[in-house]
PDB file of C-alpha atoms in Angstrom:
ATOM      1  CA  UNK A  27      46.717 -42.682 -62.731  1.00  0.00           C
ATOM      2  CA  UNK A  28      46.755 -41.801 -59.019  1.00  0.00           C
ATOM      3  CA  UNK A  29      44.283 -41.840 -56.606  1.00  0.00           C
ATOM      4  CA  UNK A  30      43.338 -38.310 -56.899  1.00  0.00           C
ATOM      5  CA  UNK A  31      43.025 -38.302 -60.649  1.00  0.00           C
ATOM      6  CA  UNK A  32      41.097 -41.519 -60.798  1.00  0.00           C
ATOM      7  CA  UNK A  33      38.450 -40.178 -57.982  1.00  0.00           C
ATOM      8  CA  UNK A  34      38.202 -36.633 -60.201  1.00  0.00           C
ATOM      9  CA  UNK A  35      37.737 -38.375 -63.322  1.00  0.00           C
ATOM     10  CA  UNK A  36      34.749 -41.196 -62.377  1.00  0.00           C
ATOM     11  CA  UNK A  37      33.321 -38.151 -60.754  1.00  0.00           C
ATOM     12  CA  UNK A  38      33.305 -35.768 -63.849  1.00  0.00           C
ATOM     13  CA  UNK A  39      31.872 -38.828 -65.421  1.00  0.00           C
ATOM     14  CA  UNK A  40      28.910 -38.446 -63.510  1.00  0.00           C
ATOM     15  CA  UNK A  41      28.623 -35.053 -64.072  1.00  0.00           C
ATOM     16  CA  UNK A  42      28.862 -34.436 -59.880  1.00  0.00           C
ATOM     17  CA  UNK A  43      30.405 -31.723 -58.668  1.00  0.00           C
ATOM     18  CA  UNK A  44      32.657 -32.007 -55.333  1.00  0.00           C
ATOM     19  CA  UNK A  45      29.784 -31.143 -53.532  1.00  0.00           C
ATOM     20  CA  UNK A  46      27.521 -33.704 -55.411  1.00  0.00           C
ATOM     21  CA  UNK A  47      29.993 -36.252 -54.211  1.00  0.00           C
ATOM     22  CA  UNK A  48      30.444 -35.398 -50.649  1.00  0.00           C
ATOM     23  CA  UNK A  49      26.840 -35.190 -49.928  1.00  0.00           C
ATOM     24  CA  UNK A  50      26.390 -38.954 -51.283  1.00  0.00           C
ATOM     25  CA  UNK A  51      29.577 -40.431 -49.008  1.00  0.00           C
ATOM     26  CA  UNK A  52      28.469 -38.166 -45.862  1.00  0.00           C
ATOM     27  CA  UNK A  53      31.817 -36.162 -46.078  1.00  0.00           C
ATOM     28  CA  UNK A  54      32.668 -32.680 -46.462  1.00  0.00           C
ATOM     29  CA  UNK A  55      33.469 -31.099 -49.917  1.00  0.00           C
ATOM     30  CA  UNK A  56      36.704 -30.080 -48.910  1.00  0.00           C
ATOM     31  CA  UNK A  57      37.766 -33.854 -47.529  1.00  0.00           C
ATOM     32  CA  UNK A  58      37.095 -34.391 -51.945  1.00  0.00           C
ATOM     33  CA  UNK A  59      38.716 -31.726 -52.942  1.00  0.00           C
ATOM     34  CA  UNK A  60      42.072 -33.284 -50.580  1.00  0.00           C
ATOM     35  CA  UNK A  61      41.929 -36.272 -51.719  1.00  0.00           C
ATOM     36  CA  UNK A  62      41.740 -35.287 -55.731  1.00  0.00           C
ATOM     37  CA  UNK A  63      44.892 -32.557 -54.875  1.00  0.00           C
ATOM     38  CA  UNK A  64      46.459 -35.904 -53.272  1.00  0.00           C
ATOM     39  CA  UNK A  65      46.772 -34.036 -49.646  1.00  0.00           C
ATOM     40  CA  UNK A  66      44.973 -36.593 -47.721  1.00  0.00           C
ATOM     41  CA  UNK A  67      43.211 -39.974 -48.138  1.00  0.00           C
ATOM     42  CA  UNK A  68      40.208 -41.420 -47.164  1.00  0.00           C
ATOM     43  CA  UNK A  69      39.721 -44.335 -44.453  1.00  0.00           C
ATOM     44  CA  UNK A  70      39.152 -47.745 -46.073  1.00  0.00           C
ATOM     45  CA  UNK A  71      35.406 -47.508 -45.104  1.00  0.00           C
ATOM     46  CA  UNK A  72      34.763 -44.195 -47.197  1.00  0.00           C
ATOM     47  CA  UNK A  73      36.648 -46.761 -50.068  1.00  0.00           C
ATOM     48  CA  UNK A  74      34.844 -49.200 -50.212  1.00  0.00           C
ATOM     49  CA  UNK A  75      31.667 -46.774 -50.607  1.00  0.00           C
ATOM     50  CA  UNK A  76      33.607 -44.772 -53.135  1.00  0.00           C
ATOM     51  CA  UNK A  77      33.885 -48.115 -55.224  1.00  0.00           C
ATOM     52  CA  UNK A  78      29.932 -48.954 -54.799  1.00  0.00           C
ATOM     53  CA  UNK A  79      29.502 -45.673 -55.883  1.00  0.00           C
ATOM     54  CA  UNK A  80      31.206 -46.013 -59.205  1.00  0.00           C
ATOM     55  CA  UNK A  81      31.074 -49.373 -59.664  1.00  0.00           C
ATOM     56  CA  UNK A  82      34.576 -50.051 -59.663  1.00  0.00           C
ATOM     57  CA  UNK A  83      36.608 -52.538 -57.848  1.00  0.00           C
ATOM     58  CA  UNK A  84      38.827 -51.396 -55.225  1.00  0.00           C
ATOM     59  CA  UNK A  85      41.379 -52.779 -56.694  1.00  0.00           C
ATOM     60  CA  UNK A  86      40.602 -50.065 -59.711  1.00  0.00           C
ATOM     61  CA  UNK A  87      40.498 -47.212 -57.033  1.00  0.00           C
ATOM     62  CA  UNK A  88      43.612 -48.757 -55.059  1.00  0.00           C
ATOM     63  CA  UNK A  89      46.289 -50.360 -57.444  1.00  0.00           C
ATOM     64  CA  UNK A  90      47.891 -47.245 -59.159  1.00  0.00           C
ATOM     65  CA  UNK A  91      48.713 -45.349 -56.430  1.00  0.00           C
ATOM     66  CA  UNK A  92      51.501 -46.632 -54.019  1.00  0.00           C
ATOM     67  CA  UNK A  93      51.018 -44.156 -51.638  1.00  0.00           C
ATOM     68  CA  UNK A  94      47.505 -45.013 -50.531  1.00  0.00           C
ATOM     69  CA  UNK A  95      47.994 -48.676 -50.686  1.00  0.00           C
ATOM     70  CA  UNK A  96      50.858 -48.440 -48.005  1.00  0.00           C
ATOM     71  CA  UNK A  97      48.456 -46.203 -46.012  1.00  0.00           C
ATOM     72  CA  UNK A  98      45.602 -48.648 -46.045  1.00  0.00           C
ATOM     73  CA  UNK A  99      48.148 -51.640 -45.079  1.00  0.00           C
ATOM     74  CA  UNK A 100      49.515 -49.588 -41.995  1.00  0.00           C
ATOM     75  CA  UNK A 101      45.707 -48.567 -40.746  1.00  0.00           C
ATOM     76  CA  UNK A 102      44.555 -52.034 -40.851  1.00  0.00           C
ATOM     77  CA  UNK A 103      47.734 -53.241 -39.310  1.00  0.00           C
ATOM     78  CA  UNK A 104      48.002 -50.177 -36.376  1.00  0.00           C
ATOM     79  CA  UNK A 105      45.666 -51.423 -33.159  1.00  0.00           C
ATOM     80  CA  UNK A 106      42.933 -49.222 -31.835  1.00  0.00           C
ATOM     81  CA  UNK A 107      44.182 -47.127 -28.996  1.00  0.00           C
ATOM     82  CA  UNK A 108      41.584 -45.499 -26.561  1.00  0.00           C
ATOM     83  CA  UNK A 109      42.947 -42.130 -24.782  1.00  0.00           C
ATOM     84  CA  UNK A 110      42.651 -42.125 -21.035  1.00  0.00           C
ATOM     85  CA  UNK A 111      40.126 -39.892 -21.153  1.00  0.00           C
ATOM     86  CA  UNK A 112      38.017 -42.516 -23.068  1.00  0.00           C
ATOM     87  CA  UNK A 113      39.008 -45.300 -20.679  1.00  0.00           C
ATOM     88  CA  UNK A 114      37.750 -43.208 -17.939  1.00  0.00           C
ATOM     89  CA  UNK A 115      34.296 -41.906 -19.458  1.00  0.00           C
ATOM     90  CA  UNK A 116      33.526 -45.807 -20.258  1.00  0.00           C
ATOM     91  CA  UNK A 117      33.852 -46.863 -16.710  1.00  0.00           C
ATOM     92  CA  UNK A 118      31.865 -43.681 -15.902  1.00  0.00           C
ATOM     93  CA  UNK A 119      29.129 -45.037 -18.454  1.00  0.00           C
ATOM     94  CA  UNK A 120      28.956 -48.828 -17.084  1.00  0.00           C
ATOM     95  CA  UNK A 121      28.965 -47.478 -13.493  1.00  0.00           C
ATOM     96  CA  UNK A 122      26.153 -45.396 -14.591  1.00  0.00           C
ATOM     97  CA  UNK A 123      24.273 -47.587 -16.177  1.00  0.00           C
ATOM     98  CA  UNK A 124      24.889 -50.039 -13.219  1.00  0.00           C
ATOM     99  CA  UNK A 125      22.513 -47.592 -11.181  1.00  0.00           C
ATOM    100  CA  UNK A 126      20.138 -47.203 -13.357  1.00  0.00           C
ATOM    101  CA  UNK A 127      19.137 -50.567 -14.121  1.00  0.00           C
ATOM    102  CA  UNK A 128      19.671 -51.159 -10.230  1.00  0.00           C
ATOM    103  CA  UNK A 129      17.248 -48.030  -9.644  1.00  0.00           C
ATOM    104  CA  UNK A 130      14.897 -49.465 -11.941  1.00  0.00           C
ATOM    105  CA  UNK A 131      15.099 -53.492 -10.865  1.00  0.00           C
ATOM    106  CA  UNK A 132      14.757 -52.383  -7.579  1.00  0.00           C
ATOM    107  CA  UNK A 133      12.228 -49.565  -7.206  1.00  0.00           C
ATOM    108  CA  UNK A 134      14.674 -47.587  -5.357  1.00  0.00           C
ATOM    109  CA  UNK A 135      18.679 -47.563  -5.016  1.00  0.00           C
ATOM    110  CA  UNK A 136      19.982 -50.494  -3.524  1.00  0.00           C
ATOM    111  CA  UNK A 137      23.772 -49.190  -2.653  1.00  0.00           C
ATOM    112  CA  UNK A 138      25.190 -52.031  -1.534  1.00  0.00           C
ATOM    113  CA  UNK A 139      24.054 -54.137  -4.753  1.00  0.00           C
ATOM    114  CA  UNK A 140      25.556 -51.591  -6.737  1.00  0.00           C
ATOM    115  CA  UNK A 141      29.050 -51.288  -4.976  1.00  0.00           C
ATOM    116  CA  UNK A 142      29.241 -55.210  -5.525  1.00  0.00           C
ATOM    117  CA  UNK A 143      27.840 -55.089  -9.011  1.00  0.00           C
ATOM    118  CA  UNK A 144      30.720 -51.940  -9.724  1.00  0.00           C
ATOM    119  CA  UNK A 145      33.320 -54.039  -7.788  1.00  0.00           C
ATOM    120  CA  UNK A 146      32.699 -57.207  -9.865  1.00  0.00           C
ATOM    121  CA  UNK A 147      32.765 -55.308 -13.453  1.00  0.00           C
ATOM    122  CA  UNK A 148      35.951 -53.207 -12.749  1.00  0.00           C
ATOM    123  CA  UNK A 149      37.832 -57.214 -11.692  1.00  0.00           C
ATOM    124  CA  UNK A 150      36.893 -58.038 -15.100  1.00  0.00           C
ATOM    125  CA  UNK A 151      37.539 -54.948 -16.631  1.00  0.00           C
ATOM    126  CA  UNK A 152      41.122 -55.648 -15.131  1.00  0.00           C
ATOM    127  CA  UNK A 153      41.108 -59.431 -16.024  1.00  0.00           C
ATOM    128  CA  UNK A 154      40.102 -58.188 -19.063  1.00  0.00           C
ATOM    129  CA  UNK A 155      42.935 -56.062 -19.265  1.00  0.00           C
ATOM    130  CA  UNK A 156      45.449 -58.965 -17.969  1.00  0.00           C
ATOM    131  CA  UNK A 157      44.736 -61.393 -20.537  1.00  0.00           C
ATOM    132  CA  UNK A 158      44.983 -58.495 -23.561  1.00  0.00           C
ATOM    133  CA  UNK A 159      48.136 -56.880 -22.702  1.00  0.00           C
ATOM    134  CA  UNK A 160      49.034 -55.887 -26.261  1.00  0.00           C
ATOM    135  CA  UNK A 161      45.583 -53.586 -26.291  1.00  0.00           C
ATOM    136  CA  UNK A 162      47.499 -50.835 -24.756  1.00  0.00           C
ATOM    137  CA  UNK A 163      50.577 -51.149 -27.184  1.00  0.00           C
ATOM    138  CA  UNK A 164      50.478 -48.177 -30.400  1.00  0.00           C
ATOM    139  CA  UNK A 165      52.778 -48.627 -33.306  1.00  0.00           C
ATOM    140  CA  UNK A 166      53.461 -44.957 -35.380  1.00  0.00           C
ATOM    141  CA  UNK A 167      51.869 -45.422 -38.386  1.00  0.00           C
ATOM    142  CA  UNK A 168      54.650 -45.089 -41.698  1.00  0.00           C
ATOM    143  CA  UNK A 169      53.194 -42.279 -43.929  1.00  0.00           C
TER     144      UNK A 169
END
């Protein structure tokens, strides 16, 4: 029994409907109703609560289909990747948050304490970066 089936048939031993089932994992009906029709799977987190929710291993959810297995073996192995646009809205936030508490310590905006607190976090940002070169590297996950 796949992946699909096995989901489907705990829940129609429950008596839930997809609906029933989405609103207990915090997902949307239709993300059930793909993974039953075996059109998508879920991330290993929604899983694990599928398998608390049944009380099944996840080794009973998991084993019989191949399909899913390999896709939970290539998402654990495939390294988190941050868009540029992420990278750059981060340093936006710690700069940000570098005036505030500066506006707050100090009664007032202190500029040139924050240009050396700014200059200080981006050199370990970068050290940062430096020392974790693979960070940056993406592998295509093998669907």
């Amino acid at each position: 029994m796949n992946f699909g089936n096995k989901l489907k048939s705990e829940r129609m031993k429950k008596k839930w409907s997809q609906d029933d089932l989405a609103e207990k994992i915090y997902v949307s009906r239709q993300s059930i109703s793909k993974w039953e029709t075996g059109k998508n799977y879920p991330s290993i987190e929604v899983i694990i609560n599928l398998s608390d929710l049944f009380d099944l291993s996840i080794d009973e959810l998991l084993r019989s289909d191949d399909t899913l297995e390999e896709k939970i073996i290539n998402d654990s192995k495939r390294p988190i990747n941050l868009s540029f646009k992420t990278q750059v809205l981060s340093i936006l936030g710690i700069v940000f948050g570098i005036i505030v508490a500066s506006a707050i310590k100090n009664d007032g905006i202190e500029w040139l304490s924050i240009v050396e607190t700014i200059i200080f976090t981006l050199a370990f940002l970068y050290l940062i970066t430096l020392l974790f070169p693979k960070w940056k590297e993406t592998s295509e996950p093998k669907y």
